[in-house]
Amino acid sequence: MPFSAIVGSGSALPGDPVTNDQLAQQLAQKGVETSDAWIRERTGICQRHIAPAEVSSSDLAAQAGARALEDAGLTAKDIDLVIVATSTPDMIFPSTACLVQKKLGIEQGAAFDLQAVCSGFVYALSTADLFIRMGKARNALVIGAEVFSRILDWNDRGTCVLFGDGAGAMVLQASEEPGILGHVLQARGEYENILRTAGTVSHGLAQGHPFLTMDGQAVFKLAVEVLESSAREVLSQARLTTDQVDWLIPHQANIRILQFTARRLGIPLDRVVVTVDQHGNTSAASVPLAFDQARRDGRLKAGQTVLMQGVGGGFTWGAVLARLTR
Ligand code: ACO
């Protein structure tokens, strides 16, 4: 079978949402000043989920993965590849994918992590598609999972209000009809300094001083540029136009980045899936979380064309174009 198709999705969010007002109150106790109005106006974020200390990326990934398996009508016995995109793994090794394999009782096939920060999920989905098309896997569980709250400097109001924790998953299956229509992946290491976390995470906890730092305006400018170029490139590969895209699901970093991208591509905002208001920026989890939400609320339907896009640290970016088969 020369193609792969998305046959299930799932997601997981830890605990209750933390609203901007609640976060502002918590930060005020540390002497860090922010407000709902500032966060909403500059980013579109209204709330985010923050994992309690005992919850790790593999826990969220396993929950999302179990829901995706159920949605696909498959069991652990069917999965022969697990890829977890994460920048906040539980530990240096084993990989979060191996921990997920154990938690879900998957006893066959390969499992590995993929690190491309906020582009991680589109990198992972593209990789799984290639495995399937080469005949090396039949049912791949592809997950984006993060506990970014662990790598935030909670004294830096310019970054700590932007992110949230969560996981999203898809099952990609060998298929006779095309599901994944194309993908493009890019990286440009020369921009490594505009968004980085120069430290390590162990057992889901930051070691040393490994907090995220960002040149927000440089990230904004580059993100808008590459989201447009990667969308145009993947569409041109598949000989489709932006008019034929039913749903655009960009990485959920900031509502203004989403609006700029949609405008540049000529795609109206009512064909863009937006979850940044509810989840904040969940890095590698943002695209599969948004996909699962839109699928479960009935917006995404069989036969539709969906363009998913990642962009983030590295600098990395990419796009996956898919036709939904169910
Ligand atoms: N609350 C209140 N005031 C704040 C806050 C806050 N949370 N954060 C910053 N400010 C203040 C600053 O201190 C500054 O005050 P000053 O003028 O008195 O010095 C003022 O707001 C403006 O700060 P800037 O950093 O210049 O704000 P900017 O308009 O650039 O907005 C933002 C910042 C929202 C991060 C913007 O640069 C942006 O959208 N960047 C895109 C990057 C992004 O979304 N990154 C997410 C991760 S990357 C990714 O996923 C691809």
mmCIF file of C-alpha atoms and ligand atoms in Angstrom:
data_model
loop_
_atom_site.group_PDB
_atom_site.id
_atom_site.type_symbol
_atom_site.label_atom_id
_atom_site.label_comp_id
_atom_site.label_asym_id
_atom_site.label_seq_id
_atom_site.Cartn_x
_atom_site.Cartn_y
_atom_site.Cartn_z
ATOM 1 C CA MET A 1 0.000 0.000 0.000
ATOM 2 C CA PRO A 2 1.716 3.181 -1.103
ATOM 3 C CA PHE A 3 -0.081 5.707 1.121
ATOM 4 C CA SER A 4 -0.810 6.537 4.752
ATOM 5 C CA ALA A 5 -3.958 8.034 6.261
ATOM 6 C CA ILE A 6 -5.017 9.491 9.608
ATOM 7 C CA VAL A 7 -7.491 7.018 11.140
ATOM 8 C CA GLY A 8 -7.769 8.304 14.714
ATOM 9 C CA SER A 9 -6.904 11.156 17.025
ATOM 10 C CA GLY A 10 -6.874 11.915 20.738
ATOM 11 C CA SER A 11 -5.693 14.547 23.175
ATOM 12 C CA ALA A 12 -5.052 15.190 26.856
ATOM 13 C CA LEU A 13 -4.908 18.350 28.961
ATOM 14 C CA PRO A 14 -3.852 18.315 32.613
ATOM 15 C CA GLY A 15 -6.232 19.599 35.296
ATOM 16 C CA ASP A 16 -8.405 22.694 35.146
ATOM 17 C CA PRO A 17 -7.540 25.638 32.920
ATOM 18 C CA VAL A 18 -5.664 28.551 34.500
ATOM 19 C CA THR A 19 -7.169 31.824 33.279
ATOM 20 C CA ASN A 20 -5.116 34.935 32.590
ATOM 21 C CA ASP A 21 -6.573 36.575 35.701
ATOM 22 C CA GLN A 22 -5.611 33.579 37.852
ATOM 23 C CA LEU A 23 -2.112 33.545 36.377
ATOM 24 C CA ALA A 24 -1.763 37.319 36.870
ATOM 25 C CA GLN A 25 -2.713 36.890 40.547
ATOM 26 C CA GLN A 26 -0.168 34.082 41.025
ATOM 27 C CA LEU A 27 2.568 36.097 39.301
ATOM 28 C CA ALA A 28 1.712 39.222 41.328
ATOM 29 C CA GLN A 29 2.672 37.281 44.469
ATOM 30 C CA LYS A 30 6.189 36.971 42.996
ATOM 31 C CA GLY A 31 6.249 40.658 42.086
ATOM 32 C CA VAL A 32 5.731 39.954 38.355
ATOM 33 C CA GLU A 33 3.166 42.291 36.841
ATOM 34 C CA THR A 34 0.878 41.266 33.979
ATOM 35 C CA SER A 35 -2.827 41.419 33.101
ATOM 36 C CA ASP A 36 -5.551 39.618 31.218
ATOM 37 C CA ALA A 37 -5.841 42.627 28.887
ATOM 38 C CA TRP A 38 -2.119 42.574 27.922
ATOM 39 C CA ILE A 39 -2.014 38.813 27.335
ATOM 40 C CA ARG A 40 -5.291 38.707 25.385
ATOM 41 C CA GLU A 41 -4.489 41.704 23.215
ATOM 42 C CA ARG A 42 -0.922 40.681 22.278
ATOM 43 C CA THR A 43 -1.405 36.911 22.008
ATOM 44 C CA GLY A 44 -5.110 35.947 21.952
ATOM 45 C CA ILE A 45 -4.468 33.587 24.885
ATOM 46 C CA CYS A 46 -7.271 33.451 27.511
ATOM 47 C CA GLN A 47 -6.210 30.375 29.489
ATOM 48 C CA ARG A 48 -3.784 27.440 29.539
ATOM 49 C CA HIS A 49 -3.394 24.125 31.384
ATOM 50 C CA ILE A 50 -0.455 23.593 33.717
ATOM 51 C CA ALA A 51 0.518 20.077 34.748
ATOM 52 C CA PRO A 52 0.960 19.316 38.445
ATOM 53 C CA ALA A 53 4.499 18.243 39.455
ATOM 54 C CA GLU A 54 3.705 14.523 39.342
ATOM 55 C CA VAL A 55 2.432 14.616 35.732
ATOM 56 C CA SER A 56 5.052 14.182 33.002
ATOM 57 C CA SER A 57 5.034 14.332 29.201
ATOM 58 C CA SER A 58 4.784 10.527 28.964
ATOM 59 C CA ASP A 59 1.628 10.565 31.144
ATOM 60 C CA LEU A 60 -0.077 13.106 28.875
ATOM 61 C CA ALA A 61 1.246 11.351 25.767
ATOM 62 C CA ALA A 62 -0.079 7.969 26.925
ATOM 63 C CA GLN A 63 -3.528 9.447 27.678
ATOM 64 C CA ALA A 64 -3.727 11.128 24.273
ATOM 65 C CA GLY A 65 -2.356 7.988 22.605
ATOM 66 C CA ALA A 66 -4.939 5.730 24.300
ATOM 67 C CA ARG A 67 -7.733 8.028 23.088
ATOM 68 C CA ALA A 68 -6.350 8.014 19.544
ATOM 69 C CA LEU A 69 -6.173 4.197 19.558
ATOM 70 C CA GLU A 70 -9.765 3.975 20.764
ATOM 71 C CA ASP A 71 -10.871 6.464 18.114
ATOM 72 C CA ALA A 72 -9.102 4.398 15.435
ATOM 73 C CA GLY A 73 -10.700 1.170 16.708
ATOM 74 C CA LEU A 74 -7.253 -0.345 17.253
ATOM 75 C CA THR A 75 -5.460 -1.851 20.248
ATOM 76 C CA ALA A 76 -1.855 -1.862 21.474
ATOM 77 C CA LYS A 77 -1.282 -5.063 19.484
ATOM 78 C CA ASP A 78 -1.807 -3.205 16.197
ATOM 79 C CA ILE A 79 0.808 -0.466 16.724
ATOM 80 C CA ASP A 80 4.234 -1.090 15.203
ATOM 81 C CA LEU A 81 5.725 2.399 15.477
ATOM 82 C CA VAL A 82 5.559 5.063 18.219
ATOM 83 C CA ILE A 83 7.025 8.512 17.651
ATOM 84 C CA VAL A 84 6.777 11.165 20.357
ATOM 85 C CA ALA A 85 7.633 14.756 19.469
ATOM 86 C CA THR A 86 8.696 16.540 22.633
ATOM 87 C CA SER A 87 11.209 19.061 23.945
ATOM 88 C CA THR A 88 10.281 18.242 27.540
ATOM 89 C CA PRO A 89 10.980 14.497 27.789
ATOM 90 C CA ASP A 90 10.598 12.726 31.141
ATOM 91 C CA MET A 91 14.314 11.962 31.212
ATOM 92 C CA ILE A 92 17.378 11.915 28.977
ATOM 93 C CA PHE A 93 16.751 8.224 28.297
ATOM 94 C CA PRO A 94 14.823 6.026 27.813
ATOM 95 C CA SER A 95 12.896 8.056 25.296
ATOM 96 C CA THR A 96 9.400 9.272 26.151
ATOM 97 C CA ALA A 97 8.200 7.067 23.257
ATOM 98 C CA CYS A 98 9.530 3.958 25.054
ATOM 99 C CA LEU A 99 7.781 5.051 28.265
ATOM 100 C CA VAL A 100 4.551 5.521 26.288
ATOM 101 C CA GLN A 101 5.006 2.094 24.688
ATOM 102 C CA LYS A 102 5.205 0.586 28.186
ATOM 103 C CA LYS A 103 2.253 2.603 29.548
ATOM 104 C CA LEU A 104 0.042 1.544 26.644
ATOM 105 C CA GLY A 105 1.229 -2.086 26.628
ATOM 106 C CA ILE A 106 2.644 -1.910 23.105
ATOM 107 C CA GLU A 107 5.070 -4.826 22.740
ATOM 108 C CA GLN A 108 6.253 -4.642 19.138
ATOM 109 C CA GLY A 109 7.781 -2.227 16.656
ATOM 110 C CA ALA A 110 10.094 0.760 17.007
ATOM 111 C CA ALA A 111 9.720 3.720 19.371
ATOM 112 C CA PHE A 112 11.681 6.947 19.433
ATOM 113 C CA ASP A 113 11.473 10.634 20.310
ATOM 114 C CA LEU A 114 11.794 13.450 17.840
ATOM 115 C CA GLN A 115 12.979 16.892 18.899
ATOM 116 C CA ALA A 116 12.055 19.798 16.656
ATOM 117 C CA VAL A 117 10.384 21.975 19.313
ATOM 118 C CA CYS A 118 7.112 23.522 18.043
ATOM 119 C CA SER A 119 7.618 21.886 14.624
ATOM 120 C CA GLY A 120 8.027 18.485 16.307
ATOM 121 C CA PHE A 121 4.613 17.097 15.435
ATOM 122 C CA VAL A 122 4.768 17.861 11.713
ATOM 123 C CA TYR A 123 8.298 16.425 11.641
ATOM 124 C CA ALA A 124 7.001 13.280 13.428
ATOM 125 C CA LEU A 125 3.949 12.895 11.183
ATOM 126 C CA SER A 126 6.113 13.258 8.059
ATOM 127 C CA THR A 127 8.552 10.668 9.423
ATOM 128 C CA ALA A 128 5.755 8.201 10.204
ATOM 129 C CA ASP A 129 4.328 8.699 6.694
ATOM 130 C CA LEU A 130 7.726 7.804 5.208
ATOM 131 C CA PHE A 131 8.006 4.674 7.415
ATOM 132 C CA ILE A 132 4.576 3.535 6.254
ATOM 133 C CA ARG A 133 5.153 4.329 2.598
ATOM 134 C CA MET A 134 8.429 2.380 2.703
ATOM 135 C CA GLY A 135 6.569 -0.635 4.134
ATOM 136 C CA LYS A 136 8.424 -0.393 7.462
ATOM 137 C CA ALA A 137 5.289 0.170 9.572
ATOM 138 C CA ARG A 138 1.535 -0.341 9.229
ATOM 139 C CA ASN A 139 0.012 1.494 12.182
ATOM 140 C CA ALA A 140 1.987 4.376 13.661
ATOM 141 C CA LEU A 141 1.064 6.216 16.844
ATOM 142 C CA VAL A 142 2.335 9.779 16.441
ATOM 143 C CA ILE A 143 2.212 12.036 19.493
ATOM 144 C CA GLY A 144 3.157 15.589 20.438
ATOM 145 C CA ALA A 145 3.463 16.009 24.222
ATOM 146 C CA GLU A 146 4.871 18.777 26.377
ATOM 147 C CA VAL A 147 5.146 20.092 29.913
ATOM 148 C CA PHE A 148 6.594 23.441 28.856
ATOM 149 C CA SER A 149 5.608 24.911 32.247
ATOM 150 C CA ARG A 150 8.761 23.170 33.606
ATOM 151 C CA ILE A 151 11.142 25.128 31.384
ATOM 152 C CA LEU A 152 9.622 28.575 31.848
ATOM 153 C CA ASP A 153 11.212 31.356 33.843
ATOM 154 C CA TRP A 154 8.195 32.389 35.924
ATOM 155 C CA ASN A 155 9.892 35.727 36.596
ATOM 156 C CA ASP A 156 9.979 36.559 32.870
ATOM 157 C CA ARG A 157 6.547 37.946 32.007
ATOM 158 C CA GLY A 158 7.539 38.189 28.335
ATOM 159 C CA THR A 159 7.553 34.385 27.982
ATOM 160 C CA CYS A 160 5.833 32.673 30.950
ATOM 161 C CA VAL A 161 2.330 33.834 29.975
ATOM 162 C CA LEU A 162 2.572 32.322 26.481
ATOM 163 C CA PHE A 163 2.791 28.569 27.044
ATOM 164 C CA GLY A 164 0.735 25.631 28.323
ATOM 165 C CA ASP A 165 0.996 21.857 28.830
ATOM 166 C CA GLY A 166 -0.806 19.086 26.936
ATOM 167 C CA ALA A 167 -0.604 16.296 24.386
ATOM 168 C CA GLY A 168 -2.214 15.347 21.096
ATOM 169 C CA ALA A 169 -1.972 12.110 19.146
ATOM 170 C CA MET A 170 -2.857 10.607 15.771
ATOM 171 C CA VAL A 171 -2.876 7.083 14.419
ATOM 172 C CA LEU A 172 -1.455 6.935 10.902
ATOM 173 C CA GLN A 173 -2.288 3.765 8.987
ATOM 174 C CA ALA A 174 -1.215 2.214 5.688
ATOM 175 C CA SER A 175 -3.903 2.990 3.135
ATOM 176 C CA GLU A 176 -4.803 2.349 -0.488
ATOM 177 C CA GLU A 177 -6.164 5.861 -0.880
ATOM 178 C CA PRO A 178 -3.983 8.908 -0.244
ATOM 179 C CA GLY A 179 -4.379 10.460 3.197
ATOM 180 C CA ILE A 180 -1.107 12.307 3.603
ATOM 181 C CA LEU A 181 -0.732 14.219 0.324
ATOM 182 C CA GLY A 182 2.651 15.793 0.968
ATOM 183 C CA HIS A 183 5.023 17.364 3.457
ATOM 184 C CA VAL A 184 7.870 19.837 3.593
ATOM 185 C CA LEU A 185 10.364 20.157 6.433
ATOM 186 C CA GLN A 186 12.977 22.866 6.874
ATOM 187 C CA ALA A 187 15.499 23.991 9.475
ATOM 188 C CA ARG A 188 17.888 26.912 9.648
ATOM 189 C CA GLY A 189 20.380 26.592 12.516
ATOM 190 C CA GLU A 190 21.717 30.091 11.987
ATOM 191 C CA TYR A 191 18.665 31.342 13.934
ATOM 192 C CA GLU A 192 19.308 29.086 16.961
ATOM 193 C CA ASN A 193 19.648 32.078 19.287
ATOM 194 C CA ILE A 194 16.201 33.673 18.792
ATOM 195 C CA LEU A 195 14.350 30.918 20.677
ATOM 196 C CA ARG A 196 16.211 28.503 22.925
ATOM 197 C CA THR A 197 16.368 26.629 26.203
ATOM 198 C CA ALA A 198 20.050 26.201 26.940
ATOM 199 C CA GLY A 199 19.839 23.518 29.640
ATOM 200 C CA THR A 200 18.466 20.058 30.441
ATOM 201 C CA VAL A 201 15.339 18.431 31.814
ATOM 202 C CA SER A 202 15.418 15.285 33.949
ATOM 203 C CA HIS A 203 12.381 13.402 35.310
ATOM 204 C CA GLY A 204 10.325 16.183 33.808
ATOM 205 C CA LEU A 205 12.077 18.787 35.966
ATOM 206 C CA ALA A 206 14.470 21.519 34.893
ATOM 207 C CA GLN A 207 18.110 21.061 35.933
ATOM 208 C CA GLY A 208 20.375 24.075 36.360
ATOM 209 C CA HIS A 209 19.018 27.201 34.675
ATOM 210 C CA PRO A 210 17.474 25.842 31.497
ATOM 211 C CA PHE A 211 14.709 28.348 30.929
ATOM 212 C CA LEU A 212 13.242 29.364 27.625
ATOM 213 C CA THR A 213 14.471 32.655 26.189
ATOM 214 C CA MET A 214 13.070 34.342 23.118
ATOM 215 C CA ASP A 215 13.469 37.358 20.885
ATOM 216 C CA GLY A 216 9.709 37.694 20.398
ATOM 217 C CA GLN A 217 9.767 40.131 17.507
ATOM 218 C CA ALA A 218 12.373 38.165 15.524
ATOM 219 C CA VAL A 219 10.377 34.950 16.082
ATOM 220 C CA PHE A 220 7.177 36.679 14.973
ATOM 221 C CA LYS A 221 8.730 37.963 11.745
ATOM 222 C CA LEU A 222 10.353 34.689 10.764
ATOM 223 C CA ALA A 223 7.330 32.571 11.761
ATOM 224 C CA VAL A 224 4.946 34.508 9.527
ATOM 225 C CA GLU A 225 7.366 34.305 6.595
ATOM 226 C CA VAL A 226 8.021 30.545 6.792
ATOM 227 C CA LEU A 227 4.416 29.609 7.527
ATOM 228 C CA GLU A 228 3.451 31.230 4.243
ATOM 229 C CA SER A 229 6.330 29.756 2.226
ATOM 230 C CA SER A 230 5.931 26.192 3.572
ATOM 231 C CA ALA A 231 2.171 26.269 2.923
ATOM 232 C CA ARG A 232 2.708 27.377 -0.660
ATOM 233 C CA GLU A 233 5.434 24.766 -1.205
ATOM 234 C CA VAL A 234 3.449 21.776 0.064
ATOM 235 C CA LEU A 235 0.351 22.881 -1.883
ATOM 236 C CA SER A 236 2.372 23.256 -5.052
ATOM 237 C CA GLN A 237 3.827 19.731 -4.556
ATOM 238 C CA ALA A 238 0.269 18.366 -4.382
ATOM 239 C CA ARG A 239 -0.901 20.641 -7.239
ATOM 240 C CA LEU A 240 -3.546 22.215 -5.009
ATOM 241 C CA THR A 241 -4.357 25.861 -4.301
ATOM 242 C CA THR A 242 -5.206 27.635 -1.050
ATOM 243 C CA ASP A 243 -8.881 27.668 -2.143
ATOM 244 C CA GLN A 244 -8.852 23.888 -1.928
ATOM 245 C CA VAL A 245 -7.735 23.864 1.715
ATOM 246 C CA ASP A 246 -10.784 23.228 3.901
ATOM 247 C CA TRP A 247 -8.918 23.740 7.185
ATOM 248 C CA LEU A 248 -5.648 25.420 8.059
ATOM 249 C CA ILE A 249 -4.187 24.193 11.369
ATOM 250 C CA PRO A 250 -1.048 26.222 12.066
ATOM 251 C CA HIS A 251 1.093 25.881 15.178
ATOM 252 C CA GLN A 252 -0.824 27.736 17.896
ATOM 253 C CA ALA A 253 1.783 30.267 19.059
ATOM 254 C CA ASN A 254 -0.084 33.524 18.960
ATOM 255 C CA ILE A 255 -3.384 34.642 17.402
ATOM 256 C CA ARG A 256 -1.618 37.431 15.525
ATOM 257 C CA ILE A 257 0.738 34.947 13.822
ATOM 258 C CA LEU A 258 -2.309 32.873 12.813
ATOM 259 C CA GLN A 259 -4.150 35.938 11.490
ATOM 260 C CA PHE A 260 -1.137 37.189 9.499
ATOM 261 C CA THR A 261 -0.548 33.733 8.009
ATOM 262 C CA ALA A 262 -4.180 33.258 7.020
ATOM 263 C CA ARG A 263 -4.283 36.745 5.456
ATOM 264 C CA ARG A 264 -1.072 36.191 3.471
ATOM 265 C CA LEU A 265 -2.452 32.883 2.164
ATOM 266 C CA GLY A 266 -5.891 34.344 1.428
ATOM 267 C CA ILE A 267 -7.584 31.792 3.690
ATOM 268 C CA PRO A 268 -10.495 33.278 5.692
ATOM 269 C CA LEU A 269 -10.206 32.964 9.469
ATOM 270 C CA ASP A 270 -13.328 30.802 9.648
ATOM 271 C CA ARG A 271 -11.295 28.071 7.890
ATOM 272 C CA VAL A 272 -8.497 28.290 10.472
ATOM 273 C CA VAL A 273 -8.639 26.073 13.570
ATOM 274 C CA VAL A 274 -7.778 28.262 16.563
ATOM 275 C CA THR A 275 -7.112 26.814 20.018
ATOM 276 C CA VAL A 276 -4.377 29.160 21.234
ATOM 277 C CA ASP A 277 -7.060 31.022 23.199
ATOM 278 C CA GLN A 278 -7.853 27.856 25.201
ATOM 279 C CA HIS A 279 -4.485 26.075 25.407
ATOM 280 C CA GLY A 280 -1.807 28.755 24.970
ATOM 281 C CA ASN A 281 1.255 27.577 23.081
ATOM 282 C CA THR A 282 1.746 23.855 23.800
ATOM 283 C CA SER A 283 4.715 23.530 21.411
ATOM 284 C CA ALA A 284 4.795 20.061 19.773
ATOM 285 C CA ALA A 285 1.326 19.276 21.155
ATOM 286 C CA SER A 286 -0.422 22.284 19.630
ATOM 287 C CA VAL A 287 -1.232 20.973 16.142
ATOM 288 C CA PRO A 288 -2.554 17.507 17.159
ATOM 289 C CA LEU A 289 -4.501 19.091 20.054
ATOM 290 C CA ALA A 290 -6.155 21.530 17.651
ATOM 291 C CA PHE A 291 -6.762 18.742 15.103
ATOM 292 C CA ASP A 292 -8.403 16.500 17.716
ATOM 293 C CA GLN A 293 -10.580 19.298 19.060
ATOM 294 C CA ALA A 294 -11.849 20.221 15.583
ATOM 295 C CA ARG A 295 -12.390 16.572 14.667
ATOM 296 C CA ARG A 296 -14.333 15.819 17.817
ATOM 297 C CA ASP A 297 -16.536 18.924 17.543
ATOM 298 C CA GLY A 298 -17.469 17.866 13.997
ATOM 299 C CA ARG A 299 -15.663 20.564 12.005
ATOM 300 C CA LEU A 300 -13.205 18.158 10.358
ATOM 301 C CA LYS A 301 -14.910 15.625 8.098
ATOM 302 C CA ALA A 302 -13.969 12.820 5.725
ATOM 303 C CA GLY A 303 -13.028 14.098 2.286
ATOM 304 C CA GLN A 304 -11.733 17.451 3.546
ATOM 305 C CA THR A 305 -8.226 18.759 2.932
ATOM 306 C CA VAL A 306 -6.291 19.887 6.000
ATOM 307 C CA LEU A 307 -3.035 21.820 6.043
ATOM 308 C CA MET A 308 -1.062 21.437 9.294
ATOM 309 C CA GLN A 309 1.951 23.618 10.039
ATOM 310 C CA GLY A 310 4.700 23.777 12.626
ATOM 311 C CA VAL A 311 7.275 26.471 13.358
ATOM 312 C CA GLY A 312 9.634 26.889 16.278
ATOM 313 C CA GLY A 313 13.046 26.675 17.881
ATOM 314 C CA GLY A 314 15.993 25.596 15.828
ATOM 315 C CA PHE A 315 14.761 27.452 13.796
ATOM 316 C CA THR A 316 12.549 24.704 12.350
ATOM 317 C CA TRP A 317 9.364 24.668 10.332
ATOM 318 C CA GLY A 318 7.259 22.373 8.193
ATOM 319 C CA ALA A 319 3.864 21.575 6.741
ATOM 320 C CA VAL A 320 1.830 18.414 6.221
ATOM 321 C CA LEU A 321 -1.081 18.335 3.782
ATOM 322 C CA ALA A 322 -3.676 15.637 4.430
ATOM 323 C CA ARG A 323 -6.973 14.480 2.956
ATOM 324 C CA LEU A 324 -9.189 13.049 5.677
ATOM 325 C CA THR A 325 -10.388 9.552 4.897
ATOM 326 C CA ARG A 326 -12.649 9.224 7.920
HETATM 327 N N1 ACO B 1 2.376 41.561 30.710
HETATM 328 C C1 ACO B 1 2.487 42.910 30.700
HETATM 329 N N2 ACO B 1 3.465 43.556 30.032
HETATM 330 C C2 ACO B 1 4.360 42.804 29.372
HETATM 331 C C3 ACO B 1 4.302 41.403 29.356
HETATM 332 C C4 ACO B 1 3.260 40.783 30.070
HETATM 333 N N3 ACO B 1 3.106 39.438 30.113
HETATM 334 N N4 ACO B 1 5.336 40.926 28.609
HETATM 335 C C5 ACO B 1 6.022 42.006 28.168
HETATM 336 N N5 ACO B 1 5.429 43.134 28.630
HETATM 337 C C6 ACO B 1 5.837 44.513 28.388
HETATM 338 C C7 ACO B 1 7.321 44.659 28.156
HETATM 339 O O1 ACO B 1 8.017 44.718 29.380
HETATM 340 C C8 ACO B 1 7.381 45.943 27.378
HETATM 341 O O2 ACO B 1 7.239 47.018 28.269
HETATM 342 P P1 ACO B 1 8.061 48.376 28.036
HETATM 343 O O3 ACO B 1 7.532 48.912 26.743
HETATM 344 O O4 ACO B 1 7.687 49.174 29.214
HETATM 345 O O5 ACO B 1 9.499 47.980 27.972
HETATM 346 C C9 ACO B 1 6.106 45.888 26.530
HETATM 347 O O6 ACO B 1 5.226 44.956 27.172
HETATM 348 C C10 ACO B 1 6.367 45.451 25.114
HETATM 349 O O7 ACO B 1 7.173 44.271 25.144
HETATM 350 P P2 ACO B 1 7.574 43.530 23.832
HETATM 351 O O8 ACO B 1 8.337 42.297 24.167
HETATM 352 O O9 ACO B 1 8.179 44.516 22.892
HETATM 353 O O10 ACO B 1 6.135 43.123 23.342
HETATM 354 P P3 ACO B 1 5.684 42.689 21.892
HETATM 355 O O11 ACO B 1 4.720 43.650 21.381
HETATM 356 O O12 ACO B 1 6.821 42.287 21.027
HETATM 357 O O13 ACO B 1 4.875 41.378 22.252
HETATM 358 C C11 ACO B 1 5.106 38.998 22.100
HETATM 359 C C12 ACO B 1 5.531 40.261 22.819
HETATM 360 C C13 ACO B 1 3.605 38.780 22.326
HETATM 361 C C14 ACO B 1 5.862 37.818 22.652
HETATM 362 C C15 ACO B 1 5.393 39.204 20.595
HETATM 363 O O14 ACO B 1 6.724 39.538 20.378
HETATM 364 C C16 ACO B 1 5.069 38.011 19.795
HETATM 365 O O15 ACO B 1 3.926 37.730 19.533
HETATM 366 N N6 ACO B 1 6.086 37.262 19.358
HETATM 367 C C17 ACO B 1 5.892 36.043 18.657
HETATM 368 C C18 ACO B 1 6.590 35.018 19.366
HETATM 369 C C19 ACO B 1 5.722 33.961 19.958
HETATM 370 O O16 ACO B 1 4.530 33.916 19.868
HETATM 371 N N7 ACO B 1 6.451 33.064 20.535
HETATM 372 C C20 ACO B 1 5.890 31.892 21.075
HETATM 373 C C21 ACO B 1 6.930 30.832 21.055
HETATM 374 S S1 ACO B 1 7.684 30.670 19.527
HETATM 375 C C22 ACO B 1 6.815 29.668 18.614
HETATM 376 O O17 ACO B 1 6.049 28.906 19.112
HETATM 377 C C23 ACO B 1 7.064 29.740 17.185
#
